Amino acid sequence: LDKYKGIIPAFYACYDESGEISPERIKLLANHLYEKGVQGLYVGGSSGECIYQNLEERKATLKYVSESLKGKLTLIAHVGAPSTKESVELAKYAEELGYDALSAIPPIYFKLPESSIEKYWTEIMDSTELPFIIYNIPQTTGYNLSINLLTKLLKNDKLIGVKNSSMPVMDIERFKAAAPEEFIVFNGPDEQYVSGRLIGADSGIGGTYGVMPELFLKAEEFVVAGNFSEARKIQRDINDIIIALCSLNGSMYSTIKEIYKLRGINIGSVRGPLEPVSGEDLGKIEIIKNMIDV
Ligand code: NAY
């Protein structure tokens, strides 16, 4: 399971100038991140704007990333979708493309009983031969993975990990405690990468890794070396940057994409209802970029 250990950026949605999925830009971003030395990519999750894309668009993104990087990086396909039918279709497609693992949020919109959530994840797991990673992100889905459900799902050999984006780092510790040693817990909140790793997260998947992979790679290096004071310093820099990324009008992802443009890598903008950065705030992009690219 070493292939899941390290820095795994959540891949950003890549659009052309008219807002459609851009194969060229997907490949550009995929290769760029590969060259940065990350361990893998988490494709089609929150940062992939999956919630604003239809099935064909999500399939296209999965396809172009795997065409660029299959066999070079660990590729995790996020297949959570409004219906089980669509999730299973995406899961099967990701398996055909040669993805290493699947992942999914719990069902969204209707507040369903835990038994339905169990059934949803189980049907996805049973639909392919691929390993599965639960995506726990209660602040957007309204459901926080319980130890009770985790324990039940652990009976399924396909379940190899949880990507935990809830804010209490203690949740990471509790998931580790409830599962066998080799079970992987991924740190979700980038603001707590170092603390997540110290309390037991084996690695991390995050939405801001893609705009500053060097910093997360360095933080990881210091954690592995047991140099916690240096790791803390990097976490502080990271957090200053995340606060800045979230400070402009538009969304964090719009800011990230504008920074990419300034670096000469155009992956387009965001899809509505997310809004692009506009007006005076555009002038602040360079300052934030310079916080990262020092
Ligand atoms: C994904 O699926 O895109 C992610 O892994 C992103 C997870 C992010 N959480 C949320 C709520 O968006 O990485 C975090 C987040 O971008 C980061 O902590 C900055 O707030």
Coordinates of C-alpha atoms and ligand atoms in Angstrom, one line a residue:
L1 CA 0.0 0.0 0.0
D2 CA 3.1 2.2 -0.2
K3 CA 1.8 3.6 -3.5
Y4 CA -0.8 5.6 -1.5
K5 CA 1.8 7.2 0.8
G6 CA 2.8 10.7 0.0
I7 CA 1.4 13.9 -1.5
I8 CA -1.7 13.3 -3.6
P9 CA -3.1 16.5 -5.1
A10 CA -6.8 16.7 -5.8
F11 CA -6.9 17.3 -9.6
Y12 CA -8.5 20.6 -10.8
A13 CA -11.2 20.8 -13.4
C14 CA -9.6 22.0 -16.7
Y15 CA -11.8 23.9 -19.1
D16 CA -11.2 25.6 -22.5
E17 CA -12.1 29.3 -23.1
S18 CA -15.8 28.5 -23.6
G19 CA -16.0 26.5 -20.4
E20 CA -15.9 23.0 -21.9
I21 CA -13.7 20.1 -20.7
S22 CA -10.3 20.6 -22.4
P23 CA -8.3 17.4 -23.1
E24 CA -5.1 19.4 -23.8
R25 CA -5.4 21.4 -20.6
I26 CA -6.1 18.2 -18.6
K27 CA -2.9 16.7 -20.0
L28 CA -0.9 19.9 -19.4
L29 CA -1.9 19.9 -15.7
A30 CA -1.4 16.2 -15.2
N31 CA 2.1 16.3 -16.7
H32 CA 2.9 19.4 -14.8
L33 CA 2.0 17.8 -11.4
Y34 CA 3.9 14.6 -12.4
E35 CA 7.0 16.7 -12.9
K36 CA 6.6 18.2 -9.5
G37 CA 7.2 14.7 -8.0
V38 CA 3.8 14.1 -6.3
Q39 CA 2.8 10.5 -5.5
G40 CA -0.5 10.4 -7.2
L41 CA -3.6 12.2 -8.2
Y42 CA -7.2 12.2 -6.9
V43 CA -9.3 12.8 -10.0
G44 CA -12.8 14.1 -10.2
G45 CA -13.4 15.1 -6.5
S46 CA -14.4 18.4 -5.0
S47 CA -11.5 20.2 -6.6
G48 CA -12.4 18.5 -9.9
E49 CA -15.8 20.3 -9.6
C50 CA -17.4 16.9 -10.1
I51 CA -20.7 18.2 -8.7
Y52 CA -21.0 20.6 -11.7
Q53 CA -20.1 18.1 -14.4
N54 CA -22.2 15.5 -16.3
L55 CA -21.3 11.9 -16.6
E56 CA -19.6 12.2 -20.0
E57 CA -17.5 15.1 -18.8
R58 CA -16.4 13.2 -15.8
K59 CA -15.5 10.2 -17.9
A60 CA -13.5 12.4 -20.3
T61 CA -11.5 13.8 -17.4
L62 CA -10.8 10.3 -16.1
K63 CA -9.7 9.2 -19.5
Y64 CA -7.3 12.1 -20.4
V65 CA -5.6 11.9 -17.0
S66 CA -5.0 8.2 -17.3
E67 CA -3.8 8.6 -20.9
S68 CA -1.1 11.0 -19.6
L69 CA -0.1 9.2 -16.4
K70 CA -1.2 5.6 -16.2
G71 CA 1.6 3.6 -14.7
K72 CA 3.5 6.7 -13.7
L73 CA 1.5 7.9 -10.7
T74 CA -1.1 6.4 -8.4
L75 CA -4.4 7.4 -9.8
I76 CA -7.5 7.5 -7.7
A77 CA -10.9 8.1 -9.4
H78 CA -13.6 9.8 -7.4
V79 CA -16.9 8.3 -8.6
G80 CA -19.4 9.7 -6.2
A81 CA -22.5 10.9 -8.1
P82 CA -26.1 11.6 -7.3
S83 CA -27.3 8.1 -8.2
T84 CA -25.8 4.7 -7.5
K85 CA -26.3 3.9 -11.2
E86 CA -24.1 6.7 -12.3
S87 CA -21.5 6.0 -9.6
V88 CA -21.2 2.4 -10.7
E89 CA -21.0 3.4 -14.3
L90 CA -18.1 5.7 -13.5
A91 CA -16.5 3.0 -11.3
K92 CA -16.5 0.5 -14.1
Y93 CA -15.2 3.0 -16.5
A94 CA -12.3 3.9 -14.2
E95 CA -11.4 0.2 -13.8
E96 CA -11.3 -0.1 -17.7
L97 CA -9.0 2.9 -17.8
G98 CA -6.6 1.3 -15.4
Y99 CA -7.1 3.4 -12.3
D100 CA -5.5 2.1 -9.1
A101 CA -8.4 2.8 -6.8
L102 CA -11.9 4.3 -6.4
S103 CA -13.3 6.7 -3.9
A104 CA -16.7 8.2 -3.3
I105 CA -18.5 10.7 -1.0
P106 CA -21.7 9.4 0.6
P107 CA -25.0 10.1 -1.1
I108 CA -26.0 13.8 -1.2
Y109 CA -29.1 15.9 -1.3
F110 CA -31.6 13.6 0.5
K111 CA -30.6 12.9 4.1
L112 CA -30.6 9.1 4.0
P113 CA -30.3 6.6 6.8
E114 CA -26.9 5.1 7.5
S115 CA -28.1 1.8 6.0
S116 CA -28.6 3.5 2.6
I117 CA -25.1 5.0 2.8
E118 CA -23.7 1.5 3.6
K119 CA -25.6 0.1 0.6
Y120 CA -24.4 2.8 -1.7
W121 CA -20.7 2.4 -0.9
T122 CA -21.1 -1.4 -0.9
E123 CA -22.6 -1.4 -4.4
I124 CA -19.8 0.7 -5.7
M125 CA -17.2 -1.6 -4.0
D126 CA -18.9 -4.7 -5.5
S127 CA -19.1 -3.3 -9.0
T128 CA -15.3 -3.6 -9.7
E129 CA -12.2 -5.4 -8.6
L130 CA -10.6 -2.1 -7.5
P131 CA -9.8 -1.1 -4.0
F132 CA -12.0 1.6 -2.5
I133 CA -11.4 4.7 -0.3
I134 CA -14.3 6.3 1.6
Y135 CA -14.4 10.1 1.1
N136 CA -15.6 11.6 4.5
I137 CA -16.4 15.3 4.1
P138 CA -19.2 16.1 6.5
Q139 CA -19.0 19.9 6.0
T140 CA -20.3 19.5 2.4
T141 CA -22.2 16.2 2.6
G142 CA -23.9 16.5 6.0
Y143 CA -22.8 13.0 7.0
N144 CA -19.9 12.2 9.2
L145 CA -18.6 8.6 8.9
S146 CA -19.4 6.7 12.2
I147 CA -17.1 4.1 13.7
N148 CA -20.1 1.7 13.6
L149 CA -20.4 2.0 9.8
L150 CA -16.7 1.9 9.2
T151 CA -16.5 -1.3 11.3
K152 CA -19.2 -2.9 9.2
L153 CA -17.7 -1.8 5.9
L154 CA -14.2 -3.1 6.9
K155 CA -15.6 -6.6 6.4
N156 CA -15.3 -5.9 2.7
D157 CA -11.7 -6.5 1.6
K158 CA -12.0 -3.8 -1.1
L159 CA -12.1 -1.1 1.5
I160 CA -8.5 0.1 2.0
G161 CA -8.8 3.6 3.4
V162 CA -10.6 6.8 4.3
K163 CA -9.9 10.2 3.0
N164 CA -10.9 12.2 6.0
S165 CA -11.8 15.8 5.4
S166 CA -13.6 16.4 8.7
M167 CA -11.8 19.1 10.8
P168 CA -11.1 17.3 14.1
V169 CA -7.8 15.6 13.7
M170 CA -9.1 13.2 16.4
D171 CA -11.3 11.6 13.8
I172 CA -8.2 10.5 12.0
E173 CA -6.9 8.9 15.2
R174 CA -10.3 7.2 15.8
F175 CA -10.4 5.8 12.3
K176 CA -6.9 4.4 12.6
A177 CA -7.8 2.9 16.0
A178 CA -10.9 1.2 14.6
A179 CA -9.1 -0.4 11.6
P180 CA -6.3 -2.8 10.9
E181 CA -2.8 -1.4 10.9
E182 CA -2.5 -1.4 7.1
F183 CA -5.7 0.6 6.6
I184 CA -4.8 4.0 5.1
V185 CA -6.2 7.3 6.5
F186 CA -5.6 10.2 4.2
N187 CA -5.5 13.7 5.8
G188 CA -8.1 15.9 4.2
P189 CA -7.8 19.5 5.6
D190 CA -4.7 20.9 4.1
E191 CA -4.5 23.5 7.0
Q192 CA -3.8 20.5 9.3
Y193 CA -1.5 18.4 7.2
V194 CA 1.3 18.2 9.7
S195 CA -1.0 17.6 12.7
G196 CA -3.0 15.0 10.7
R197 CA 0.2 13.1 9.9
L198 CA 1.3 13.3 13.5
I199 CA -1.9 11.9 14.9
G200 CA -1.7 9.0 12.4
A201 CA -2.7 9.9 8.9
D202 CA -0.6 7.9 6.5
S203 CA -0.6 10.4 3.7
G204 CA -2.7 13.2 2.3
I205 CA -5.1 14.2 -0.5
G206 CA -5.8 17.9 -0.8
G207 CA -7.3 20.7 -2.8
T208 CA -4.4 23.1 -2.4
Y209 CA -1.5 20.7 -3.0
G210 CA -1.8 21.3 -6.7
V211 CA -1.0 25.0 -6.5
M212 CA 1.9 24.5 -4.0
P213 CA 3.1 20.9 -4.3
E214 CA 6.7 21.9 -3.3
L215 CA 5.5 23.1 0.2
F216 CA 3.6 19.9 0.9
L217 CA 6.4 17.8 -0.3
K218 CA 8.8 19.6 2.0
A219 CA 6.4 19.4 5.0
E220 CA 6.2 15.6 4.4
E221 CA 10.0 15.4 4.2
F222 CA 10.3 17.1 7.6
V223 CA 7.5 14.9 9.1
V224 CA 9.3 11.8 7.9
A225 CA 12.6 13.1 9.3
G226 CA 11.0 13.9 12.7
N227 CA 11.9 17.5 12.3
F228 CA 8.7 18.9 13.7
S229 CA 9.8 22.5 14.2
E230 CA 10.6 22.8 10.5
A231 CA 7.4 21.0 9.5
R232 CA 5.4 23.5 11.7
K233 CA 7.1 26.4 9.9
I234 CA 6.0 25.1 6.5
Q235 CA 2.5 24.5 7.8
R236 CA 2.4 28.1 8.9
D237 CA 3.4 29.3 5.4
I238 CA 0.8 27.0 3.9
N239 CA -1.9 28.3 6.1
D240 CA -1.0 31.9 5.3
I241 CA -1.3 31.0 1.7
I242 CA -4.6 29.1 2.1
I243 CA -6.2 32.1 3.9
A244 CA -5.0 34.4 1.0
L245 CA -6.4 31.9 -1.6
C246 CA -9.8 32.1 0.1
S247 CA -9.7 35.9 0.5
L248 CA -10.7 37.0 -3.0
N249 CA -14.1 37.2 -4.6
G250 CA -14.9 34.2 -6.7
S251 CA -13.8 30.9 -5.0
M252 CA -10.6 29.4 -3.9
Y253 CA -10.4 27.5 -7.1
S254 CA -10.8 30.6 -9.2
T255 CA -7.9 32.1 -7.4
I256 CA -5.8 29.0 -7.9
K257 CA -6.6 28.9 -11.6
E258 CA -5.6 32.6 -12.0
I259 CA -2.3 31.8 -10.3
Y260 CA -1.8 29.0 -12.8
K261 CA -2.4 31.4 -15.7
L262 CA 0.3 33.8 -14.3
R263 CA 2.6 30.8 -14.3
G264 CA 1.9 30.3 -18.0
I265 CA -0.3 27.2 -17.5
N266 CA -3.8 28.0 -18.6
I267 CA -6.4 25.5 -17.2
G268 CA -9.3 27.8 -17.8
S269 CA -11.6 29.1 -15.1
V270 CA -14.3 27.7 -12.9
R271 CA -17.9 26.6 -13.8
G272 CA -20.9 28.4 -12.4
P273 CA -22.2 28.7 -9.7
L274 CA -18.5 29.1 -8.8
E275 CA -17.5 32.6 -9.9
P276 CA -14.3 33.7 -11.4
V277 CA -12.1 36.3 -9.7
S278 CA -13.1 39.7 -10.9
G279 CA -12.5 43.5 -10.7
E280 CA -10.0 44.8 -8.2
D281 CA -9.3 41.3 -6.8
L282 CA -7.6 40.3 -10.1
G283 CA -4.8 42.7 -9.1
K284 CA -4.2 40.7 -6.0
I285 CA -3.5 37.4 -7.7
E286 CA 0.2 38.2 -8.3
I287 CA 0.8 39.0 -4.6
I288 CA -0.7 35.6 -3.6
K289 CA 1.3 33.9 -6.4
N290 CA 4.5 35.5 -5.0
M291 CA 3.7 34.1 -1.5
I292 CA 4.1 30.6 -3.1
D293 CA 6.6 31.1 -5.8
V294 CA 9.3 32.8 -3.7
Ligands
NAY1 C1 -11.0 17.0 -3.3 O1 -11.7 16.0 -3.4 O2 -10.9 17.8 -4.2 C2 -10.2 17.3 -2.1 O3 -9.5 16.5 -1.6 C3 -10.3 18.6 -1.5 C4 -10.5 18.6 0.0 C5 -10.6 20.0 0.4 N1 -11.8 20.2 1.2 C6 -12.8 21.0 0.9 C7 -13.9 21.2 1.9 O4 -12.9 21.5 -0.2 O5 -8.2 20.1 0.6 C8 -9.4 20.5 1.2 C9 -9.4 22.0 1.1 O6 -9.3 22.5 -0.2 C10 -8.2 22.6 1.8 O7 -8.1 22.1 3.1 C11 -8.3 24.2 1.9 O8 -9.4 24.6 2.7

